[in-house]
Amino acid sequence: MIAVIKKNTSKEQIAHLTSWLEEQGVEVHPSYGVDYTVLGLVGDTSKIDMELLDSLAIVDTVKRISDPFKQCNRNFHPEDTVIDIGGVKIGGGHFAMIAGPCSVESREQMIAVAKSVKAAGATLLRGGAFKPRTSPYDFQGLKAHGIEYLLEAKKETGMPIVTEIMNANHLPLFEDVDVIQVGARNMQNFELLKELGKTKKTILLKRGLANTLKEFLMSAEYIMSEGNGNIILCERGIRTYETYTRNTMDISAIPLLHELSHLPVIADPSHATGKSRLVEPMAMASVAAGADGLMIEVHNDPAHALCDGAQSLTPDNFAHLAGKIQKVREII
Amino acid sequence: MIAVIKKNTSKEQIAHLTSWLEEQGVEVHPSYGVDYTVLGLVGDTSKIDMELLDSLAIVDTVKRISDPFKQCNRNFHPEDTVIDIGGVKIGGGHFAMIAGPCSVESREQMIAVAKSVKAAGATLLRGGAFKPRTSPYDFQGLKAHGIEYLLEAKKETGMPIVTEIMNANHLPLFEDVDVIQVGARNMQNFELLKELGKTKKTILLKRGLANTLKEFLMSAEYIMSEGNGNIILCERGIRTYETYTRNTMDISAIPLLHELSHLPVIADPSHATGKSRLVEPMAMASVAAGADGLMIEVHNDPAHALCDGAQSLTPDNFAHLAGKIQKVREII
Amino acid sequence: MIAVIKKNTSKEQIAHLTSWLEEQGVEVHPSYGVDYTVLGLVGDTSKIDMELLDSLAIVDTVKRISDPFKQCNRNFHPEDTVIDIGGVKIGGGHFAMIAGPCSVESREQMIAVAKSVKAAGATLLRGGAFKPRTSPYDFQGLKAHGIEYLLEAKKETGMPIVTEIMNANHLPLFEDVDVIQVGARNMQNFELLKELGKTKKTILLKRGLANTLKEFLMSAEYIMSEGNGNIILCERGIRTYETYTRNTMDISAIPLLHELSHLPVIADPSHATGKSRLVEPMAMASVAAGADGLMIEVHNDPAHALCDGAQSLTPDNFAHLAGKIQKVREII
Amino acid sequence: MIAVIKKNTSKEQIAHLTSWLEEQGVEVHPSYGVDYTVLGLVGDTSKIDMELLDSLAIVDTVKRISDPFKQCNRNFHPEDTVIDIGGVKIGGGHFAMIAGPCSVESREQMIAVAKSVKAAGATLLRGGAFKPRTSPYDFQGLKAHGIEYLLEAKKETGMPIVTEIMNANHLPLFEDVDVIQVGARNMQNFELLKELGKTKKTILLKRGLANTLKEFLMSAEYIMSEGNGNIILCERGIRTYETYTRNTMDISAIPLLHELSHLPVIADPSHATGKSRLVEPMAMASVAAGADGLMIEVHNDPAHALCDGAQSLTPDNFAHLAGKIQKVREII
């Protein structure tokens, strides 16, 4: 950790700060410049409260050199983590194709979609039972019934299932769910993360709308620090000034997360763009950039089909995409 | 609600969509342009799922004309809401000055700060007992003990208290807390909002780091839709590309929230800027723009004082600021 | 164009506005909702000043339905534009690989890099002679000498050259330059765009740091409206809150620009990310998303080589990348 | 300047880099941590190319400690700069009120507005003759005629005038203009800045839509480094994800620019918000935060007046605002 001390700070003030830092168990190496003094802090700096240090009047800036995430850090765990989800592997060269409808709507829909995405190459089935909605007046999902229909679709097809949790009190309902998703809006719901860390479930953690990669990894660290290392990271678009797409998909997050962490990284082009015609190019781009998996919305719902082409792909579109993805993976 | 239909859409497709919309109980008024057709939807459009409509292949864009927030909307409740917190009023011309330390550190600290901010003009006491931290390794607050010390400071000074909740399961601990704060990271923790909506407590709702004003009001609506209308909105800075301040404080949110909603609006310049020397100018600006209150970090902690000037103000700085604020309020 | 009129607007005010709009040659189709009235404007709305209309007190919002860009719009020119640059084609299935150093540093460097990138598969040579720098104290480029060295490298290798212009008064120096680049900071330097529109040169127009795709296309329209349709669009990253990369590369811009416009679209992963180790994955992703070309920084400068691996690729890295790109293109 | 060297860098590589840095005239002070080595660079680091250094493979990050701006830096010039514009002073306690229409439309309009804003307390007259517009098809201003009408209004009222330049070749037309404005889109048009630096005119420099404060000051530095120190900085809103206002006005920029620089700082609430009803609260907030002046759009144009209340204020609104501003200034 480095602390840059402001011009015109007295030697006494610097000595004061130095003793305080040393009391907290770090060595302090000063470097005196013309305008500024730089203190290099060496040792276990994890106990230093960086925000407090930064807030001191004599401190210009503080920079943490070592990354604050430890358990998900590739430096301390160089090999890729491979997660096994009921026989489906992800990470370390294993690619997962997660597909299914945005919301679980009925038993029939789930079973029909499950069969068609399986036939087209999906390895995991997704579907939303609890739906986070901006408005309290919008459809909030089928909740427990939604999970029930997912489990039936799992039974019919043998595919492990992925579905989102919004409240740790609902955990008993997720007992037979294979992968529990944490949505973008809950990425920093630390209380939820801690509870999930106490389970052994695989957690699919989505990046928050306006969170940096380091914050994203710190949220993974919350889960890991409670003992659960089965985490899949998911890039799903960030909020920018551009209004043409729902979010701006940050494809560079994929190679960067691989560099910083050993956890598997997947991409969700459906939510990132909000436009079905962008799903294929952005899915291809994600795989070309090294994604370990994709999460794609697929429906076969007549209400949507009526008007031909919602944000989701049809099973046929999805099968076509899965074929192209396979070819790109062979090159990578 | 308006739906713009794409060029080259057939009359049959438009007719199809029109019947579907009419079945959901809205009247459809088409307007045929050279390149596009526009459907004006009139009636109770709150049941129309805007995202679904927008996702249809023949639809270019959808625009909701009526605001989706109802109970917090000034259109349906033109007078300012005035909230009474144990005798301290806020809104409709009543100004609240909330002050106290970032974190509750000890009984002595809380009582000392409470006395000094009260003497300097504060009307409500704040202090964090549960602390949302990006890192699981950072100090997470004194939790139940923190609330206990706040309650003792309340008893000593008579000031109502404000403190943050992170988990609805902790609600029993907040029984004697006057104002429950929802932090920026939990602004879209809809499960928490719904639980708070079932209480009668005053809720201080902070704007999320990357949330629009409409999303902010929809989160207030979640609380109100469960029956609790005692909400104070708080602008605390948004995330932008500028790195010189911790966040960019959006002062224009203050007059805009007043225009859109009848709820009281306060500002938190301490968290918005992260720099104590900006607290005074940004507090002044907030009041000049019409804020109904301020939330200011004040400490009297020797560890900070040692190095003279953390991000918080000292009680003396705060007293000086409170005097200037009073003068600006007389003009407004 | 649609204008949404606010609640409580009188019939007289609406009639007034309607006559004013009709005087400007558009038909007005009103649609009366419960809360709002919507005016659909049909006809040649290009003469209506949208900002003025939006600013009127009785107007809630204005939405332009037809795109404001015409000459670069795919609706009016469905086939891909193919540009021929001294025999090298780009667009409509033709892929261009532009490579070279960030700055022209010397005659020897340019000739050496030109030979090695040509051998590795580059089809166009880039190099900066005029360098836009944030600081007036930083190196501003070799200027006229830089162009001279580029022309010598062109003579030696036969590769057409690409270099940036910062001032229309420098145009005489660009007489033998094949492609003139407009940098991100000048994307809305409308005076420069207009002058370039009067030439017949191919213009490589980079997206501004914080510009929307529609603004980007309007800047292309400035050039086209003066008579020059030889434009290559280049995505090079946008400014977001994420600080881990220099910019956030918006890969979705590639398929979106192809949808909106017939002009060729290339990507510059070197500037978008600022990190050499991200160039390969982001180049691959760009091609997988449909880019018509890439612009890659390559150096063979001993000062950089010394420390092994600047932001630019070495000629060897570039040759390796070019091979992988070729394979991805075969799938697309 | 500090360079953080990556883990696993060999001693030889560090020694190599150290010699290279020393050759460029700086002293290198290493500090060896467990994971990283930090090099403190002391001396005249202005010649070190920070981007180059940052791009080296062994370098993790580079941080400039001394600010890269010198002439506009308050450290080297602690007193406020006061600029005298034909007898109207700004900075160092002198407040300037700049008012007038967005565009110059006619001789009559300019004279009428000039008289009314003068009566209401304006000290400088603004009006756009050259208009930067996103679309080439929108009105581009009256150009030379616009300046002519401004000069007539100046003659009639005695008020110095402010108008925008878009092309250094137009400078001869600006001979009698008192203050030359550089718009947000040209903030990094370095060629234009350099030409303006060779004049003795007062330059009103607007912050770019997505530029940091440090970039803003570096643009001022471009003008100053050519010899012209008569610069007024203007905050006019930045681009964020929020769509409710045209831009997000960054009020904190006002105290921060005052802290970093000795130049006068004004605010333009009309362009920042794009909504006339926000002009008053944001003008008040700007003054409360310490602005040295305001730039306000005022019209008295019957076409606008017809529909009662464009984005500009009417002369009456402006007079009312000027009165309130005066009172806030007395407190500050």
PDB file of N, CA, C and O in Angstrom, chain A residues 182 192-194 196-199 201 203 205 218-231, chain B residues 136:
ATOM      1  N   VAL A 182     -27.446 -14.958  -8.310  1.00  0.00           N
ATOM      2  CA  VAL A 182     -27.604 -13.675  -7.623  1.00  0.00           C
ATOM      3  C   VAL A 182     -27.643 -12.615  -8.714  1.00  0.00           C
ATOM      4  O   VAL A 182     -26.709 -12.498  -9.511  1.00  0.00           O
ATOM      5  N   LEU A 192     -27.118 -11.275   1.889  1.00  0.00           N
ATOM      6  CA  LEU A 192     -27.492 -12.432   1.061  1.00  0.00           C
ATOM      7  C   LEU A 192     -26.244 -13.226   0.681  1.00  0.00           C
ATOM      8  O   LEU A 192     -26.214 -14.463   0.766  1.00  0.00           O
ATOM      9  N   LEU A 193     -25.195 -12.528   0.295  1.00  0.00           N
ATOM     10  CA  LEU A 193     -23.957 -13.208  -0.107  1.00  0.00           C
ATOM     11  C   LEU A 193     -23.409 -14.060   1.036  1.00  0.00           C
ATOM     12  O   LEU A 193     -22.972 -15.197   0.837  1.00  0.00           O
ATOM     13  N   LYS A 194     -23.447 -13.504   2.234  1.00  0.00           N
ATOM     14  CA  LYS A 194     -22.908 -14.258   3.371  1.00  0.00           C
ATOM     15  C   LYS A 194     -23.712 -15.538   3.600  1.00  0.00           C
ATOM     16  O   LYS A 194     -23.144 -16.595   3.880  1.00  0.00           O
ATOM     17  N   LEU A 196     -25.353 -17.235   1.368  1.00  0.00           N
ATOM     18  CA  LEU A 196     -25.050 -18.189   0.297  1.00  0.00           C
ATOM     19  C   LEU A 196     -23.679 -18.810   0.499  1.00  0.00           C
ATOM     20  O   LEU A 196     -23.423 -19.944   0.090  1.00  0.00           O
ATOM     21  N   GLY A 197     -22.796 -18.062   1.144  1.00  0.00           N
ATOM     22  CA  GLY A 197     -21.471 -18.588   1.440  1.00  0.00           C
ATOM     23  C   GLY A 197     -21.503 -19.749   2.421  1.00  0.00           C
ATOM     24  O   GLY A 197     -20.572 -20.551   2.483  1.00  0.00           O
ATOM     25  N   LYS A 198     -22.597 -19.814   3.167  1.00  0.00           N
ATOM     26  CA  LYS A 198     -22.715 -20.907   4.147  1.00  0.00           C
ATOM     27  C   LYS A 198     -23.286 -22.189   3.529  1.00  0.00           C
ATOM     28  O   LYS A 198     -23.347 -23.215   4.175  1.00  0.00           O
ATOM     29  N   THR A 199     -23.744 -22.106   2.284  1.00  0.00           N
ATOM     30  CA  THR A 199     -24.258 -23.301   1.600  1.00  0.00           C
ATOM     31  C   THR A 199     -23.125 -23.924   0.792  1.00  0.00           C
ATOM     32  O   THR A 199     -22.022 -23.378   0.728  1.00  0.00           O
ATOM     33  N   LYS A 201     -23.944 -24.800  -2.436  1.00  0.00           N
ATOM     34  CA  LYS A 201     -24.493 -24.647  -3.781  1.00  0.00           C
ATOM     35  C   LYS A 201     -23.527 -23.893  -4.702  1.00  0.00           C
ATOM     36  O   LYS A 201     -22.764 -23.039  -4.235  1.00  0.00           O
ATOM     37  N   ILE A 203     -22.967 -20.915  -7.001  1.00  0.00           N
ATOM     38  CA  ILE A 203     -23.588 -19.587  -7.079  1.00  0.00           C
ATOM     39  C   ILE A 203     -23.192 -18.938  -8.403  1.00  0.00           C
ATOM     40  O   ILE A 203     -22.007 -18.824  -8.721  1.00  0.00           O
ATOM     41  N   LEU A 205     -22.984 -15.574  -9.934  1.00  0.00           N
ATOM     42  CA  LEU A 205     -23.002 -14.188  -9.443  1.00  0.00           C
ATOM     43  C   LEU A 205     -22.922 -13.229 -10.620  1.00  0.00           C
ATOM     44  O   LEU A 205     -21.939 -13.223 -11.360  1.00  0.00           O
ATOM     45  N   MET A 218     -14.807  -8.660  -5.093  1.00  0.00           N
ATOM     46  CA  MET A 218     -14.987  -8.572  -3.636  1.00  0.00           C
ATOM     47  C   MET A 218     -16.315  -9.217  -3.227  1.00  0.00           C
ATOM     48  O   MET A 218     -16.425  -9.776  -2.123  1.00  0.00           O
ATOM     49  N   SER A 219     -17.321  -9.146  -4.097  1.00  0.00           N
ATOM     50  CA  SER A 219     -18.585  -9.808  -3.768  1.00  0.00           C
ATOM     51  C   SER A 219     -18.420 -11.323  -3.830  1.00  0.00           C
ATOM     52  O   SER A 219     -18.988 -12.039  -2.999  1.00  0.00           O
ATOM     53  N   ALA A 220     -17.641 -11.813  -4.795  1.00  0.00           N
ATOM     54  CA  ALA A 220     -17.330 -13.249  -4.820  1.00  0.00           C
ATOM     55  C   ALA A 220     -16.582 -13.617  -3.533  1.00  0.00           C
ATOM     56  O   ALA A 220     -16.822 -14.663  -2.920  1.00  0.00           O
ATOM     57  N   GLU A 221     -15.693 -12.723  -3.102  1.00  0.00           N
ATOM     58  CA  GLU A 221     -14.913 -12.964  -1.895  1.00  0.00           C
ATOM     59  C   GLU A 221     -15.815 -13.095  -0.664  1.00  0.00           C
ATOM     60  O   GLU A 221     -15.519 -13.872   0.243  1.00  0.00           O
ATOM     61  N   TYR A 222     -16.908 -12.307  -0.628  1.00  0.00           N
ATOM     62  CA  TYR A 222     -17.865 -12.443   0.489  1.00  0.00           C
ATOM     63  C   TYR A 222     -18.380 -13.876   0.587  1.00  0.00           C
ATOM     64  O   TYR A 222     -18.496 -14.442   1.677  1.00  0.00           O
ATOM     65  N   ILE A 223     -18.712 -14.465  -0.571  1.00  0.00           N
ATOM     66  CA  ILE A 223     -19.241 -15.836  -0.570  1.00  0.00           C
ATOM     67  C   ILE A 223     -18.137 -16.814  -0.154  1.00  0.00           C
ATOM     68  O   ILE A 223     -18.341 -17.685   0.689  1.00  0.00           O
ATOM     69  N   MET A 224     -16.951 -16.625  -0.735  1.00  0.00           N
ATOM     70  CA  MET A 224     -15.849 -17.539  -0.449  1.00  0.00           C
ATOM     71  C   MET A 224     -15.387 -17.448   0.994  1.00  0.00           C
ATOM     72  O   MET A 224     -14.977 -18.449   1.591  1.00  0.00           O
ATOM     73  N   SER A 225     -15.433 -16.231   1.547  1.00  0.00           N
ATOM     74  CA  SER A 225     -14.920 -16.068   2.908  1.00  0.00           C
ATOM     75  C   SER A 225     -15.795 -16.797   3.917  1.00  0.00           C
ATOM     76  O   SER A 225     -15.398 -17.013   5.054  1.00  0.00           O
ATOM     77  N   GLU A 226     -17.011 -17.191   3.504  1.00  0.00           N
ATOM     78  CA  GLU A 226     -17.867 -17.991   4.391  1.00  0.00           C
ATOM     79  C   GLU A 226     -17.701 -19.485   4.124  1.00  0.00           C
ATOM     80  O   GLU A 226     -18.363 -20.307   4.745  1.00  0.00           O
ATOM     81  N   GLY A 227     -16.883 -19.822   3.118  1.00  0.00           N
ATOM     82  CA  GLY A 227     -16.594 -21.241   2.918  1.00  0.00           C
ATOM     83  C   GLY A 227     -17.086 -21.875   1.628  1.00  0.00           C
ATOM     84  O   GLY A 227     -16.840 -23.046   1.379  1.00  0.00           O
ATOM     85  N   ASN A 228     -17.752 -21.103   0.780  1.00  0.00           N
ATOM     86  CA  ASN A 228     -18.276 -21.679  -0.459  1.00  0.00           C
ATOM     87  C   ASN A 228     -17.488 -21.146  -1.661  1.00  0.00           C
ATOM     88  O   ASN A 228     -17.598 -19.970  -2.012  1.00  0.00           O
ATOM     89  N   GLY A 229     -16.721 -21.999  -2.292  1.00  0.00           N
ATOM     90  CA  GLY A 229     -15.889 -21.578  -3.420  1.00  0.00           C
ATOM     91  C   GLY A 229     -16.485 -21.893  -4.779  1.00  0.00           C
ATOM     92  O   GLY A 229     -15.842 -21.673  -5.803  1.00  0.00           O
ATOM     93  N   ASN A 230     -17.734 -22.369  -4.821  1.00  0.00           N
ATOM     94  CA  ASN A 230     -18.360 -22.744  -6.099  1.00  0.00           C
ATOM     95  C   ASN A 230     -19.056 -21.547  -6.719  1.00  0.00           C
ATOM     96  O   ASN A 230     -20.271 -21.384  -6.581  1.00  0.00           O
ATOM     97  N   ILE A 231     -18.274 -20.699  -7.384  1.00  0.00           N
ATOM     98  CA  ILE A 231     -18.836 -19.447  -7.886  1.00  0.00           C
ATOM     99  C   ILE A 231     -18.538 -19.319  -9.377  1.00  0.00           C
ATOM    100  O   ILE A 231     -17.420 -19.558  -9.827  1.00  0.00           O
TER     101      ILE A 231
ATOM    102  N   PRO B 136     -15.292  -8.172   2.638  1.00  0.00           N
ATOM    103  CA  PRO B 136     -15.711  -8.925   3.830  1.00  0.00           C
ATOM    104  C   PRO B 136     -14.698  -8.803   4.966  1.00  0.00           C
ATOM    105  O   PRO B 136     -15.009  -9.157   6.102  1.00  0.00           O
TER     106      PRO B 136
END
